PDB file of C-alpha atoms in Angstrom:
ATOM      1  CA  MET A   1     -89.374 -96.761 -92.534  1.00  0.00           C
ATOM      2  CA  GLU A   2     -90.395 -99.584 -94.863  1.00  0.00           C
ATOM      3  CA  ARG A   3     -88.048-102.546 -94.893  1.00  0.00           C
ATOM      4  CA  ILE A   4     -86.134-103.058 -98.140  1.00  0.00           C
ATOM      5  CA  PRO A   5     -85.540-106.762 -98.836  1.00  0.00           C
ATOM      6  CA  ASP A   6     -81.956-107.758 -99.538  1.00  0.00           C
ATOM      7  CA  LEU A   7     -82.583-109.365-102.914  1.00  0.00           C
ATOM      8  CA  THR A   8     -78.973-109.351-104.117  1.00  0.00           C
ATOM      9  CA  GLY A   9     -77.793-110.788-100.815  1.00  0.00           C
ATOM     10  CA  SER A  10     -80.293-113.643-101.124  1.00  0.00           C
ATOM     11  CA  LEU A  11     -79.033-114.599-104.570  1.00  0.00           C
ATOM     12  CA  VAL A  12     -75.389-114.427-103.491  1.00  0.00           C
ATOM     13  CA  THR A  13     -76.193-116.595-100.463  1.00  0.00           C
ATOM     14  CA  ALA A  14     -77.944-119.104-102.719  1.00  0.00           C
ATOM     15  CA  MET A  15     -74.847-119.314-104.927  1.00  0.00           C
ATOM     16  CA  LYS A  16     -72.548-119.813-101.917  1.00  0.00           C
ATOM     17  CA  PHE A  17     -74.783-122.533-100.461  1.00  0.00           C
ATOM     18  CA  THR A  18     -74.962-124.282-103.847  1.00  0.00           C
ATOM     19  CA  TYR A  19     -71.172-124.205-104.106  1.00  0.00           C
ATOM     20  CA  ARG A  20     -70.689-125.729-100.643  1.00  0.00           C
ATOM     21  CA  GLN A  21     -73.423-128.362-101.009  1.00  0.00           C
ATOM     22  CA  ILE A  22     -73.250-129.114-104.732  1.00  0.00           C
ATOM     23  CA  VAL A  23     -72.823-132.885-104.279  1.00  0.00           C
ATOM     24  CA  LEU A  24     -75.876-133.083-102.016  1.00  0.00           C
ATOM     25  CA  LEU A  25     -77.938-130.903-104.368  1.00  0.00           C
ATOM     26  CA  VAL A  26     -77.036-133.148-107.312  1.00  0.00           C
ATOM     27  CA  LEU A  27     -78.092-136.247-105.342  1.00  0.00           C
ATOM     28  CA  LEU A  28     -81.337-134.603-104.245  1.00  0.00           C
ATOM     29  CA  SER A  29     -82.119-133.344-107.756  1.00  0.00           C
ATOM     30  CA  LEU A  30     -81.661-136.788-109.291  1.00  0.00           C
ATOM     31  CA  SER A  31     -83.785-138.318-106.514  1.00  0.00           C
ATOM     32  CA  PHE A  32     -86.445-135.658-107.123  1.00  0.00           C
ATOM     33  CA  TRP A  33     -86.800-136.708-110.771  1.00  0.00           C
ATOM     34  CA  LEU A  34     -86.834-140.378-109.787  1.00  0.00           C
ATOM     35  CA  VAL A  35     -89.680-139.892-107.306  1.00  0.00           C
ATOM     36  CA  SER A  36     -91.562-137.542-109.664  1.00  0.00           C
ATOM     37  CA  ALA A  37     -91.642-140.257-112.342  1.00  0.00           C
ATOM     38  CA  PHE A  38     -94.627-141.736-110.468  1.00  0.00           C
ATOM     39  CA  VAL A  39     -96.555-138.489-111.257  1.00  0.00           C
ATOM     40  CA  VAL A  40     -98.812-138.551-108.169  1.00  0.00           C
ATOM     41  CA  SER A  41     -95.719-138.188-105.987  1.00  0.00           C
ATOM     42  CA  VAL A  42     -94.519-134.929-107.602  1.00  0.00           C
ATOM     43  CA  GLY A  43     -95.867-132.867-104.701  1.00  0.00           C
ATOM     44  CA  ALA A  44     -94.274-135.167-102.125  1.00  0.00           C
ATOM     45  CA  ALA A  45     -90.966-134.936-104.007  1.00  0.00           C
ATOM     46  CA  MET A  46     -91.125-131.125-103.781  1.00  0.00           C
ATOM     47  CA  ILE A  47     -91.962-131.024-100.076  1.00  0.00           C
ATOM     48  CA  ALA A  48     -89.278-133.581 -99.199  1.00  0.00           C
ATOM     49  CA  LEU A  49     -86.723-131.607-101.220  1.00  0.00           C
ATOM     50  CA  PHE A  50     -87.373-128.485 -99.155  1.00  0.00           C
ATOM     51  CA  ARG A  51     -87.437-130.376 -95.842  1.00  0.00           C
ATOM     52  CA  THR A  52     -84.081-131.976 -96.585  1.00  0.00           C
ATOM     53  CA  ILE A  53     -82.380-128.727 -97.629  1.00  0.00           C
ATOM     54  CA  ARG A  54     -83.773-127.030 -94.516  1.00  0.00           C
ATOM     55  CA  ARG A  55     -82.137-129.762 -92.404  1.00  0.00           C
ATOM     56  CA  VAL A  56     -78.623-129.070 -93.708  1.00  0.00           C
ATOM     57  CA  PRO A  57     -77.869-126.081 -91.421  1.00  0.00           C
ATOM     58  CA  GLU A  58     -79.247-127.891 -88.355  1.00  0.00           C
ATOM     59  CA  GLU A  59     -78.063-131.489 -88.653  1.00  0.00           C
ATOM     60  CA  HIS A  60     -74.632-133.026 -89.119  1.00  0.00           C
ATOM     61  CA  ARG A  61     -75.037-135.882 -91.573  1.00  0.00           C
ATOM     62  CA  SER A  62     -73.267-137.240 -94.595  1.00  0.00           C
ATOM     63  CA  ASP A  63     -74.716-136.574 -98.039  1.00  0.00           C
ATOM     64  CA  PHE A  64     -76.115-140.087 -98.132  1.00  0.00           C
ATOM     65  CA  GLY A  65     -77.576-139.582 -94.661  1.00  0.00           C
ATOM     66  CA  PHE A  66     -79.532-136.606 -95.982  1.00  0.00           C
ATOM     67  CA  LEU A  67     -80.520-138.680 -99.011  1.00  0.00           C
ATOM     68  CA  LYS A  68     -82.055-141.340 -96.757  1.00  0.00           C
ATOM     69  CA  ALA A  69     -83.902-138.594 -94.889  1.00  0.00           C
ATOM     70  CA  TYR A  70     -85.215-137.332 -98.243  1.00  0.00           C
ATOM     71  CA  PHE A  71     -86.886-140.639 -99.087  1.00  0.00           C
ATOM     72  CA  ARG A  72     -88.360-140.874 -95.587  1.00  0.00           C
ATOM     73  CA  ASP A  73     -89.812-137.392 -96.047  1.00  0.00           C
ATOM     74  CA  VAL A  74     -91.277-138.423 -99.403  1.00  0.00           C
ATOM     75  CA  ARG A  75     -93.345-141.109 -97.651  1.00  0.00           C
ATOM     76  CA  ARG A  76     -94.482-138.631 -94.985  1.00  0.00           C
ATOM     77  CA  SER A  77     -95.420-136.032 -97.587  1.00  0.00           C
ATOM     78  CA  LEU A  78     -97.526-138.147 -99.949  1.00  0.00           C
ATOM     79  CA  ARG A  79    -100.899-136.971 -98.651  1.00  0.00           C
ATOM     80  CA  PRO A  80    -100.149-133.221 -98.206  1.00  0.00           C
ATOM     81  CA  GLY A  81     -98.395-133.288-101.574  1.00  0.00           C
ATOM     82  CA  LEU A  82    -101.428-134.461-103.585  1.00  0.00           C
ATOM     83  CA  PRO A  83    -102.826-130.947-104.258  1.00  0.00           C
ATOM     84  CA  LEU A  84     -99.388-129.866-105.472  1.00  0.00           C
ATOM     85  CA  SER A  85     -99.178-132.911-107.727  1.00  0.00           C
ATOM     86  CA  ALA A  86    -102.550-132.052-109.236  1.00  0.00           C
ATOM     87  CA  LEU A  87    -101.404-128.498-109.991  1.00  0.00           C
ATOM     88  CA  ALA A  88     -97.909-129.354-111.188  1.00  0.00           C
ATOM     89  CA  VAL A  89     -99.157-132.080-113.535  1.00  0.00           C
ATOM     90  CA  GLY A  90    -102.622-130.827-114.491  1.00  0.00           C
ATOM     91  CA  VAL A  91    -101.660-127.449-115.955  1.00  0.00           C
ATOM     92  CA  PRO A  92     -98.843-128.760-118.227  1.00  0.00           C
ATOM     93  CA  LEU A  93    -101.085-131.603-119.409  1.00  0.00           C
ATOM     94  CA  ALA A  94    -103.856-129.142-120.244  1.00  0.00           C
ATOM     95  CA  THR A  95    -101.316-127.042-122.147  1.00  0.00           C
ATOM     96  CA  LEU A  96    -100.164-130.045-124.196  1.00  0.00           C
ATOM     97  CA  LEU A  97    -103.806-130.951-124.887  1.00  0.00           C
ATOM     98  CA  HIS A  98    -104.508-127.477-126.257  1.00  0.00           C
ATOM     99  CA  PHE A  99    -101.463-127.658-128.518  1.00  0.00           C
ATOM    100  CA  GLY A 100    -102.530-131.106-129.701  1.00  0.00           C
ATOM    101  CA  ILE A 101    -105.996-129.876-130.619  1.00  0.00           C
ATOM    102  CA  ALA A 102    -104.536-126.763-132.256  1.00  0.00           C
ATOM    103  CA  LEU A 103    -102.330-128.900-134.511  1.00  0.00           C
ATOM    104  CA  SER A 104    -105.007-131.442-135.379  1.00  0.00           C
ATOM    105  CA  GLU A 105    -107.836-128.916-135.907  1.00  0.00           C
ATOM    106  CA  ARG A 106    -105.622-126.066-137.119  1.00  0.00           C
ATOM    107  CA  SER A 107    -107.334-123.844-134.581  1.00  0.00           C
ATOM    108  CA  GLY A 108    -105.860-120.455-133.711  1.00  0.00           C
ATOM    109  CA  TYR A 109    -107.928-120.279-130.529  1.00  0.00           C
ATOM    110  CA  PHE A 110    -106.445-123.481-129.132  1.00  0.00           C
ATOM    111  CA  LEU A 111    -102.972-122.350-130.215  1.00  0.00           C
ATOM    112  CA  LEU A 112    -103.440-119.138-128.248  1.00  0.00           C
ATOM    113  CA  ALA A 113    -104.730-121.147-125.285  1.00  0.00           C
ATOM    114  CA  GLY A 114    -101.628-123.336-125.510  1.00  0.00           C
ATOM    115  CA  LEU A 115     -99.321-120.315-125.508  1.00  0.00           C
ATOM    116  CA  LEU A 116    -101.125-118.945-122.460  1.00  0.00           C
ATOM    117  CA  GLY A 117    -100.776-122.387-120.931  1.00  0.00           C
ATOM    118  CA  ILE A 118     -96.970-122.150-121.191  1.00  0.00           C
ATOM    119  CA  TYR A 119     -97.102-118.939-119.158  1.00  0.00           C
ATOM    120  CA  ALA A 120     -99.509-120.540-116.687  1.00  0.00           C
ATOM    121  CA  THR A 121     -97.201-123.563-116.360  1.00  0.00           C
ATOM    122  CA  LEU A 122     -94.314-121.296-115.381  1.00  0.00           C
ATOM    123  CA  LEU A 123     -96.407-119.514-112.756  1.00  0.00           C
ATOM    124  CA  VAL A 124     -97.666-122.832-111.392  1.00  0.00           C
ATOM    125  CA  LEU A 125     -94.110-124.161-111.190  1.00  0.00           C
ATOM    126  CA  VAL A 126     -92.953-121.174-109.150  1.00  0.00           C
ATOM    127  CA  PHE A 127     -96.069-121.169-106.964  1.00  0.00           C
ATOM    128  CA  THR A 128     -96.022-124.913-106.224  1.00  0.00           C
ATOM    129  CA  PHE A 129     -92.395-124.579-105.132  1.00  0.00           C
ATOM    130  CA  ARG A 130     -93.477-121.823-102.752  1.00  0.00           C
ATOM    131  CA  VAL A 131     -96.344-123.862-101.287  1.00  0.00           C
ATOM    132  CA  ALA A 132     -94.034-126.879-100.942  1.00  0.00           C
ATOM    133  CA  ASN A 133     -91.583-124.655 -99.063  1.00  0.00           C
ATOM    134  CA  VAL A 134     -94.322-123.512 -96.688  1.00  0.00           C
ATOM    135  CA  LEU A 135     -95.535-127.078 -96.114  1.00  0.00           C
ATOM    136  CA  ALA A 136     -91.979-128.282 -95.543  1.00  0.00           C
ATOM    137  CA  ALA A 137     -91.662-125.907 -92.595  1.00  0.00           C
ATOM    138  CA  ASP A 138     -94.719-127.474 -90.914  1.00  0.00           C
ATOM    139  CA  LEU A 139     -96.369-130.620 -92.291  1.00  0.00           C
ATOM    140  CA  GLU A 140     -99.069-130.403 -89.620  1.00  0.00           C
ATOM    141  CA  GLN A 141    -100.714-127.377 -91.238  1.00  0.00           C
ATOM    142  CA  ASP A 142    -103.459-128.010 -93.762  1.00  0.00           C
ATOM    143  CA  SER A 143    -103.001-127.363 -97.472  1.00  0.00           C
ATOM    144  CA  LEU A 144    -105.385-124.385 -97.521  1.00  0.00           C
ATOM    145  CA  THR A 145    -103.333-122.616 -94.844  1.00  0.00           C
ATOM    146  CA  ALA A 146    -100.130-123.305 -96.769  1.00  0.00           C
ATOM    147  CA  PHE A 147    -101.658-121.948 -99.993  1.00  0.00           C
ATOM    148  CA  GLY A 148    -102.842-118.853 -98.118  1.00  0.00           C
ATOM    149  CA  ARG A 149     -99.406-118.176 -96.630  1.00  0.00           C
ATOM    150  CA  ALA A 150     -97.769-118.660-100.019  1.00  0.00           C
ATOM    151  CA  ILE A 151    -100.163-116.181-101.638  1.00  0.00           C
ATOM    152  CA  GLU A 152     -99.650-113.672 -98.818  1.00  0.00           C
ATOM    153  CA  ALA A 153     -95.857-113.814 -99.138  1.00  0.00           C
ATOM    154  CA  SER A 154     -96.066-113.482-102.931  1.00  0.00           C
ATOM    155  CA  ARG A 155     -98.366-110.463-102.707  1.00  0.00           C
ATOM    156  CA  ALA A 156     -96.131-108.720-100.157  1.00  0.00           C
ATOM    157  CA  TYR A 157     -93.358-108.313-102.736  1.00  0.00           C
ATOM    158  CA  PRO A 158     -94.780-109.187-106.164  1.00  0.00           C
ATOM    159  CA  TYR A 159     -91.559-108.265-107.943  1.00  0.00           C
ATOM    160  CA  PHE A 160     -89.899-111.133-106.033  1.00  0.00           C
ATOM    161  CA  PHE A 161     -92.341-113.498-107.697  1.00  0.00           C
ATOM    162  CA  VAL A 162     -91.643-111.945-111.101  1.00  0.00           C
ATOM    163  CA  LEU A 163     -87.887-112.173-110.567  1.00  0.00           C
ATOM    164  CA  GLN A 164     -88.171-115.760-109.400  1.00  0.00           C
ATOM    165  CA  SER A 165     -90.137-116.601-112.545  1.00  0.00           C
ATOM    166  CA  CYS A 166     -87.401-114.998-114.658  1.00  0.00           C
ATOM    167  CA  LEU A 167     -84.755-116.998-112.784  1.00  0.00           C
ATOM    168  CA  PHE A 168     -86.664-120.205-113.474  1.00  0.00           C
ATOM    169  CA  VAL A 169     -86.815-119.296-117.172  1.00  0.00           C
ATOM    170  CA  GLY A 170     -83.064-118.632-117.121  1.00  0.00           C
ATOM    171  CA  LEU A 171     -82.336-121.961-115.451  1.00  0.00           C
ATOM    172  CA  LEU A 172     -84.569-123.803-117.916  1.00  0.00           C
ATOM    173  CA  ALA A 173     -82.908-121.992-120.830  1.00  0.00           C
ATOM    174  CA  LEU A 174     -79.533-123.048-119.461  1.00  0.00           C
ATOM    175  CA  SER A 175     -80.862-126.595-119.384  1.00  0.00           C
ATOM    176  CA  ILE A 176     -81.430-126.425-123.152  1.00  0.00           C
ATOM    177  CA  VAL A 177     -77.779-125.496-123.683  1.00  0.00           C
ATOM    178  CA  LEU A 178     -76.564-127.920-121.002  1.00  0.00           C
ATOM    179  CA  PRO A 179     -79.216-130.687-120.832  1.00  0.00           C
ATOM    180  CA  PRO A 180     -77.660-132.516-117.840  1.00  0.00           C
ATOM    181  CA  PHE A 181     -78.173-129.358-115.749  1.00  0.00           C
ATOM    182  CA  VAL A 182     -81.940-129.832-115.503  1.00  0.00           C
ATOM    183  CA  LEU A 183     -81.456-133.356-114.147  1.00  0.00           C
ATOM    184  CA  MET A 184     -78.482-132.769-111.935  1.00  0.00           C
ATOM    185  CA  LEU A 185     -79.050-129.341-110.384  1.00  0.00           C
ATOM    186  CA  PHE A 186     -82.214-127.503-111.388  1.00  0.00           C
ATOM    187  CA  PRO A 187     -84.594-128.763-108.634  1.00  0.00           C
ATOM    188  CA  GLY A 188     -81.997-128.300-105.881  1.00  0.00           C
ATOM    189  CA  VAL A 189     -80.850-124.838-106.972  1.00  0.00           C
ATOM    190  CA  ALA A 190     -84.439-123.683-107.522  1.00  0.00           C
ATOM    191  CA  ALA A 191     -85.348-124.883-104.004  1.00  0.00           C
ATOM    192  CA  VAL A 192     -82.433-123.029-102.385  1.00  0.00           C
ATOM    193  CA  VAL A 193     -83.370-119.807-104.204  1.00  0.00           C
ATOM    194  CA  GLU A 194     -87.009-120.223-103.149  1.00  0.00           C
ATOM    195  CA  ILE A 195     -86.119-120.745 -99.483  1.00  0.00           C
ATOM    196  CA  LEU A 196     -84.030-117.571 -99.352  1.00  0.00           C
ATOM    197  CA  LEU A 197     -86.474-115.417-101.333  1.00  0.00           C
ATOM    198  CA  TYR A 198     -89.390-116.636 -99.224  1.00  0.00           C
ATOM    199  CA  GLU A 199     -87.517-115.666 -96.068  1.00  0.00           C
ATOM    200  CA  GLU A 200     -87.108-112.155 -97.469  1.00  0.00           C
ATOM    201  CA  ALA A 201     -90.715-111.926 -98.669  1.00  0.00           C
ATOM    202  CA  SER A 202     -92.153-113.190 -95.364  1.00  0.00           C
ATOM    203  CA  ASP A 203     -89.871-111.005 -93.206  1.00  0.00           C
ATOM    204  CA  ALA A 204     -88.329-114.031 -91.506  1.00  0.00           C
ATOM    205  CA  THR A 205     -86.279-112.982 -88.494  1.00  0.00           C
ATOM    206  CA  GLU A 206     -83.907-115.948 -88.717  1.00  0.00           C
ATOM    207  CA  SER A 207     -82.254-117.546 -91.705  1.00  0.00           C
ATOM    208  CA  PRO A 208     -80.729-120.960 -90.971  1.00  0.00           C
ATOM    209  CA  ILE A 209     -78.944-121.066 -94.331  1.00  0.00           C
ATOM    210  CA  ARG A 210     -77.347-117.631 -93.796  1.00  0.00           C
ATOM    211  CA  HIS A 211     -76.352-118.577 -90.254  1.00  0.00           C
ATOM    212  CA  TYR A 212     -74.916-121.857 -91.564  1.00  0.00           C
ATOM    213  CA  LEU A 213     -72.751-120.054 -94.121  1.00  0.00           C
ATOM    214  CA  THR A 214     -71.361-117.630 -91.535  1.00  0.00           C
ATOM    215  CA  THR A 215     -69.773-120.575 -89.715  1.00  0.00           C
ATOM    216  CA  PHE A 216     -67.446-121.016 -92.698  1.00  0.00           C
ATOM    217  CA  GLN A 217     -66.328-117.401 -92.770  1.00  0.00           C
TER     218      GLN A 217
END
């Protein structure tokens, strides 16, 4: 009998983890934006975010102890994070360029390309988070292997990828209503959701975050 992923359970678990670790997620989210300001370090910021969140169920540290670990992981992740930086920055920049040309040249073709670029930016955002999650689990693997595993997991349950994209849109929309949300929580919450959905999509036999939450029940 084909396994049915527990999608609802994953989202509920993500909410519970966010509630219990909200201070840490705020600190990590703010640090993520700080590191990402250097542009080339966007990929490293993503990988370090996932590595730090994955440490929470396994290590007993203070929030600031995890924050120090985050910045150490940023330094370790600079090289493997470069392809992610190129994707995460290149596609949005290309989208803005198309819109700029469309406005200056009054070109419908470039306007259409810009609109498609918005969609592509969303997909790239979700996919780079997935690759960063895979790399965070094992920094020794090469980028091509990580990209391949991310694609394989996404193809196994494509509706997970669609749902995740919709969740990202919802979180970004919430950020328009509550602007501080995107700075203070969006990266951390998005990373927690990705970790849990990836575990479901890749048929992971163990879930450290779920096991961690059961200790409080």
